[in-house]
Structure formats: C-alpha cells, structure tokens
Amino acid sequence: MRDIIKIDHLSKSFGDVKAVQDLSFCVKEGELFAFLGINGAGKSTTINIMCGQLSKDDGKIVIDDADLDSNLDHIKRGLGVVFQNSVLDSALSVYDNLQSRAALYGLFGSEFKKRLDELAKLLEFDDLLKRSVGKLSGGQRRRIDIARALINHPKILILDEPTTGLDPQTRKNIWRVISDLRRTENMTVFLTTHYMEEAAEADYIVILDGGKIAAEGTPLMLKNTYSQDFITLYGIDEEKVKALSCEYEKIRDAFRLSVPNTAKATELIIKHPDLFTDYEITKGKMDDVFLNVTGKKLEGGTVK
C-alpha cells in the first residue's frame, strides 16, 4: 500500500509553547489510522495544519502525492473533515447545510440530489432534511456533520473525536458506515479519539505526548510492548494461585493473574497443567498501553 499521508519533521509553536515538535509519520492508503493523545498533545494542531487552517513553522507534508505548500486547494478537495465541534449552521435546515457545502465542490442539481440521497440512506437522515440543525439531537447532528464531510467523496476522512458524548448505539451506527466506506471505496480514515476501544480497531496507532511521538505501531505491537497479558483462572483455591508466584487479583468467582507476555503464560500452563483446567488468556487493553506510554489516563480528554 502506498503512503497517502507523509509528514516529515513537522514543527509548530505558539510563542513559547511547542505544540508540535519534529513530528514524522506516514499513513497508508485505505487504513484506519489512530492519532492519540490528551488535550494539548498536538493532535488538533497537526490536523489544522494538514487542512490548511494553520501554517507550519517547519517540516513537509505530502497528501495524496501533493505537497501541501504548493497544492493546498487540490489537497482540500480530497479531504473530508469532521471537526471536534460541529461546524453546521444551526439556523439552516439539514438540506440547506448540505446543499451549500456541495456547491463548494461544484455539486449542483441532479448530481447533488443523487449524492444527498446516497448519504441520507447511508446515515439514515432522510426524515431530517427539512428540520433546522439547531433542533437536532447530538446524535442526529453528528450524522449530518459526517454527511457534510462525505459530500465530496473524499479519499481521506479526518475524524477529530467524532463520537464523543454520543450514546453507544449511535456510535455503533456511525462506525458501521465508516467501515463500509473503507471497504467499498478504499477510503483512508485519520482518527483522533478518547475511546480506546475505537483505537484498538485501528491498523496503526501513533501516540503523542507533549507534541512528540511517544510510541507507535499496530495495536498488537503496542500491547505486546507496553502492557501485560492476563490469565483468568476459574474454580481454583487462592492458596494454589499464590503458589504460582504471580501478581494477581480476585474478581468475583475467579482470579486474574498478570504475566509479562504470552510466552510466560504458556510456560505456567505447561508447568502447572493441573491448575489450568478452566482459564482464559487476554491481552492488555489500549488503556493500559496509553497509561504506560504517557503516564496519563485518557478519559474524556482529561489527565487522570
């Protein structure tokens, strides 16, 4: 797969604040790329530079084989962006919001109507077209935000915390649509999120801390490097668990043992087959990875 986004040695400061410091990474075409960090880590600054809303101090950005410095208008036509805060006009209807957005890309008349019908079906908002955006619920408004970002058939969809504050069902539906588009149109998705279960589905993850890359890799690589495995043992006495000389905790009707990796878990099972008659082995979670990498817990954008 080719690199559809290439960022080399990107830097941006605001006075004495170094928001982004010598940032370099690539995004493969068609992948779900997760860009993680607490508020102030440099995520939104990077996105705003990619979208041409902020100038950079140093570095190079190439998107879809076009240099940002000389081809910004071309790049913008291939991007769809769902910003952290809605940019819809609350006074206008859903139809008028999407029609005015489509006009910026030269979509008029029957061509606009065709695209609108496609998106209304995909995101299930056909019954909302005549309603003003100001009267929509949070979940309804988010669906229209996404429709706005998709109106131009973007090659790259940038999602800046797209599901924050939404109910689980709405989040599930939004991700269903995004997954379908990735599969059918090979669309690249550039995601920032505070939901680690969303990040865990990514093809590749970059974790920012203080404007710098603190860790990067696939979810499996990061879990293997920065978190432990766990063995949950059922139907066993605590005295036998203690004899395994592992850190553990009691959970309901079982004990959860912490082991450094799968190899250690396999070693224990082979050495004590009589104790491992009913058990589960699970990888650590992305929450553990983020905490171990940054020393902070990502939860609703706050430092814990």
PDB file of C-alpha atoms in Angstrom, residues 199-299:
ATOM      1  CA  ALA A 199      -8.362   2.967  18.735  1.00  0.00           C
ATOM      2  CA  ALA A 200      -7.955  -0.773  19.276  1.00  0.00           C
ATOM      3  CA  GLU A 201      -9.613  -1.352  15.879  1.00  0.00           C
ATOM      4  CA  ALA A 202      -7.036   0.797  14.057  1.00  0.00           C
ATOM      5  CA  ASP A 203      -4.484  -0.585  11.620  1.00  0.00           C
ATOM      6  CA  TYR A 204      -1.786   1.682  13.016  1.00  0.00           C
ATOM      7  CA  ILE A 205      -1.529   3.993  16.040  1.00  0.00           C
ATOM      8  CA  VAL A 206       0.616   6.986  16.881  1.00  0.00           C
ATOM      9  CA  ILE A 207       0.583   8.227  20.495  1.00  0.00           C
ATOM     10  CA  LEU A 208       1.552  11.848  21.058  1.00  0.00           C
ATOM     11  CA  ASP A 209       2.787  13.329  24.311  1.00  0.00           C
ATOM     12  CA  GLY A 210       3.872  16.952  24.547  1.00  0.00           C
ATOM     13  CA  GLY A 211       3.880  17.384  20.789  1.00  0.00           C
ATOM     14  CA  LYS A 212       6.230  14.435  20.225  1.00  0.00           C
ATOM     15  CA  ILE A 213       5.656  10.812  19.252  1.00  0.00           C
ATOM     16  CA  ALA A 214       5.840   8.754  22.426  1.00  0.00           C
ATOM     17  CA  ALA A 215       5.028   5.405  20.795  1.00  0.00           C
ATOM     18  CA  GLU A 216       3.714   3.994  17.529  1.00  0.00           C
ATOM     19  CA  GLY A 217       2.797   0.657  15.992  1.00  0.00           C
ATOM     20  CA  THR A 218      -0.092  -1.708  15.405  1.00  0.00           C
ATOM     21  CA  PRO A 219      -2.413  -2.334  18.369  1.00  0.00           C
ATOM     22  CA  LEU A 220      -0.840  -5.773  18.846  1.00  0.00           C
ATOM     23  CA  MET A 221       2.708  -4.388  18.755  1.00  0.00           C
ATOM     24  CA  LEU A 222       1.829  -1.716  21.299  1.00  0.00           C
ATOM     25  CA  LYS A 223       0.051  -4.159  23.606  1.00  0.00           C
ATOM     26  CA  ASN A 224       2.979  -6.578  23.461  1.00  0.00           C
ATOM     27  CA  THR A 225       5.415  -3.777  24.265  1.00  0.00           C
ATOM     28  CA  TYR A 226       3.551  -1.640  26.774  1.00  0.00           C
ATOM     29  CA  SER A 227       1.031  -3.879  28.528  1.00  0.00           C
ATOM     30  CA  GLN A 228       0.849  -7.238  30.214  1.00  0.00           C
ATOM     31  CA  ASP A 229      -1.160 -10.336  29.390  1.00  0.00           C
ATOM     32  CA  PHE A 230      -3.708 -11.658  31.865  1.00  0.00           C
ATOM     33  CA  ILE A 231      -4.741 -15.171  32.787  1.00  0.00           C
ATOM     34  CA  THR A 232      -8.133 -15.579  34.406  1.00  0.00           C
ATOM     35  CA  LEU A 233      -8.324 -18.796  36.448  1.00  0.00           C
ATOM     36  CA  TYR A 234     -11.677 -20.318  37.413  1.00  0.00           C
ATOM     37  CA  GLY A 235     -12.528 -22.933  40.042  1.00  0.00           C
ATOM     38  CA  ILE A 236      -9.280 -22.739  41.986  1.00  0.00           C
ATOM     39  CA  ASP A 237      -8.315 -22.024  45.594  1.00  0.00           C
ATOM     40  CA  GLU A 238      -6.414 -18.851  46.382  1.00  0.00           C
ATOM     41  CA  GLU A 239      -3.612 -20.811  48.082  1.00  0.00           C
ATOM     42  CA  LYS A 240      -2.878 -22.548  44.767  1.00  0.00           C
ATOM     43  CA  VAL A 241      -2.884 -19.213  42.972  1.00  0.00           C
ATOM     44  CA  LYS A 242      -0.337 -17.845  45.453  1.00  0.00           C
ATOM     45  CA  ALA A 243       1.934 -20.810  44.709  1.00  0.00           C
ATOM     46  CA  LEU A 244       2.266 -19.583  41.090  1.00  0.00           C
ATOM     47  CA  SER A 245       4.212 -16.535  42.359  1.00  0.00           C
ATOM     48  CA  CYS A 246       2.423 -14.114  40.066  1.00  0.00           C
ATOM     49  CA  GLU A 247       0.766 -10.785  40.772  1.00  0.00           C
ATOM     50  CA  TYR A 248      -2.992 -11.414  40.910  1.00  0.00           C
ATOM     51  CA  GLU A 249      -6.348 -10.011  41.929  1.00  0.00           C
ATOM     52  CA  LYS A 250      -9.598 -11.672  42.955  1.00  0.00           C
ATOM     53  CA  ILE A 251     -12.542 -10.981  40.617  1.00  0.00           C
ATOM     54  CA  ARG A 252     -15.941 -12.445  41.501  1.00  0.00           C
ATOM     55  CA  ASP A 253     -15.564 -16.226  41.129  1.00  0.00           C
ATOM     56  CA  ALA A 254     -12.064 -16.156  39.632  1.00  0.00           C
ATOM     57  CA  PHE A 255      -8.502 -14.862  39.979  1.00  0.00           C
ATOM     58  CA  ARG A 256      -6.791 -12.691  37.385  1.00  0.00           C
ATOM     59  CA  LEU A 257      -3.029 -13.173  37.085  1.00  0.00           C
ATOM     60  CA  SER A 258      -0.713 -10.639  35.455  1.00  0.00           C
ATOM     61  CA  VAL A 259       2.036 -12.075  33.254  1.00  0.00           C
ATOM     62  CA  PRO A 260       4.576 -10.142  31.146  1.00  0.00           C
ATOM     63  CA  ASN A 261       3.710 -11.879  27.870  1.00  0.00           C
ATOM     64  CA  THR A 262       2.062 -14.883  26.216  1.00  0.00           C
ATOM     65  CA  ALA A 263       5.279 -16.902  26.424  1.00  0.00           C
ATOM     66  CA  LYS A 264       5.208 -16.647  30.227  1.00  0.00           C
ATOM     67  CA  ALA A 265       1.551 -17.692  30.247  1.00  0.00           C
ATOM     68  CA  THR A 266       2.388 -20.756  28.143  1.00  0.00           C
ATOM     69  CA  GLU A 267       5.265 -21.624  30.474  1.00  0.00           C
ATOM     70  CA  LEU A 268       2.960 -21.535  33.518  1.00  0.00           C
ATOM     71  CA  ILE A 269       0.332 -23.689  31.817  1.00  0.00           C
ATOM     72  CA  ILE A 270       2.872 -26.341  30.817  1.00  0.00           C
ATOM     73  CA  LYS A 271       4.450 -26.332  34.289  1.00  0.00           C
ATOM     74  CA  HIS A 272       1.129 -26.495  36.204  1.00  0.00           C
ATOM     75  CA  PRO A 273      -1.362 -28.355  33.960  1.00  0.00           C
ATOM     76  CA  ASP A 274      -3.405 -29.472  36.980  1.00  0.00           C
ATOM     77  CA  LEU A 275      -4.226 -25.833  37.872  1.00  0.00           C
ATOM     78  CA  PHE A 276      -5.088 -24.708  34.341  1.00  0.00           C
ATOM     79  CA  THR A 277      -8.237 -26.684  33.648  1.00  0.00           C
ATOM     80  CA  ASP A 278     -10.565 -23.693  33.253  1.00  0.00           C
ATOM     81  CA  TYR A 279      -8.897 -20.441  32.216  1.00  0.00           C
ATOM     82  CA  GLU A 280      -8.717 -17.554  29.736  1.00  0.00           C
ATOM     83  CA  ILE A 281      -5.735 -15.606  28.394  1.00  0.00           C
ATOM     84  CA  THR A 282      -6.343 -11.989  27.346  1.00  0.00           C
ATOM     85  CA  LYS A 283      -4.127  -9.212  26.071  1.00  0.00           C
ATOM     86  CA  GLY A 284      -3.832  -5.952  27.941  1.00  0.00           C
ATOM     87  CA  LYS A 285      -6.047  -3.100  26.769  1.00  0.00           C
ATOM     88  CA  MET A 286      -5.175   0.061  24.872  1.00  0.00           C
ATOM     89  CA  ASP A 287      -5.945   1.989  28.075  1.00  0.00           C
ATOM     90  CA  ASP A 288      -3.016   0.158  29.698  1.00  0.00           C
ATOM     91  CA  VAL A 289      -0.799   0.986  26.728  1.00  0.00           C
ATOM     92  CA  PHE A 290      -1.652   4.678  26.839  1.00  0.00           C
ATOM     93  CA  LEU A 291      -1.112   4.883  30.590  1.00  0.00           C
ATOM     94  CA  ASN A 292       2.229   3.084  30.421  1.00  0.00           C
ATOM     95  CA  VAL A 293       3.461   5.181  27.480  1.00  0.00           C
ATOM     96  CA  THR A 294       2.437   8.621  28.752  1.00  0.00           C
ATOM     97  CA  GLY A 295       1.905   8.153  32.484  1.00  0.00           C
ATOM     98  CA  LYS A 296      -1.591   9.547  31.952  1.00  0.00           C
ATOM     99  CA  LYS A 297      -5.024   8.034  31.580  1.00  0.00           C
ATOM    100  CA  LEU A 298      -7.080   9.078  28.586  1.00  0.00           C
ATOM    101  CA  GLU A 299     -10.630   9.597  29.772  1.00  0.00           C
TER     102      GLU A 299
END
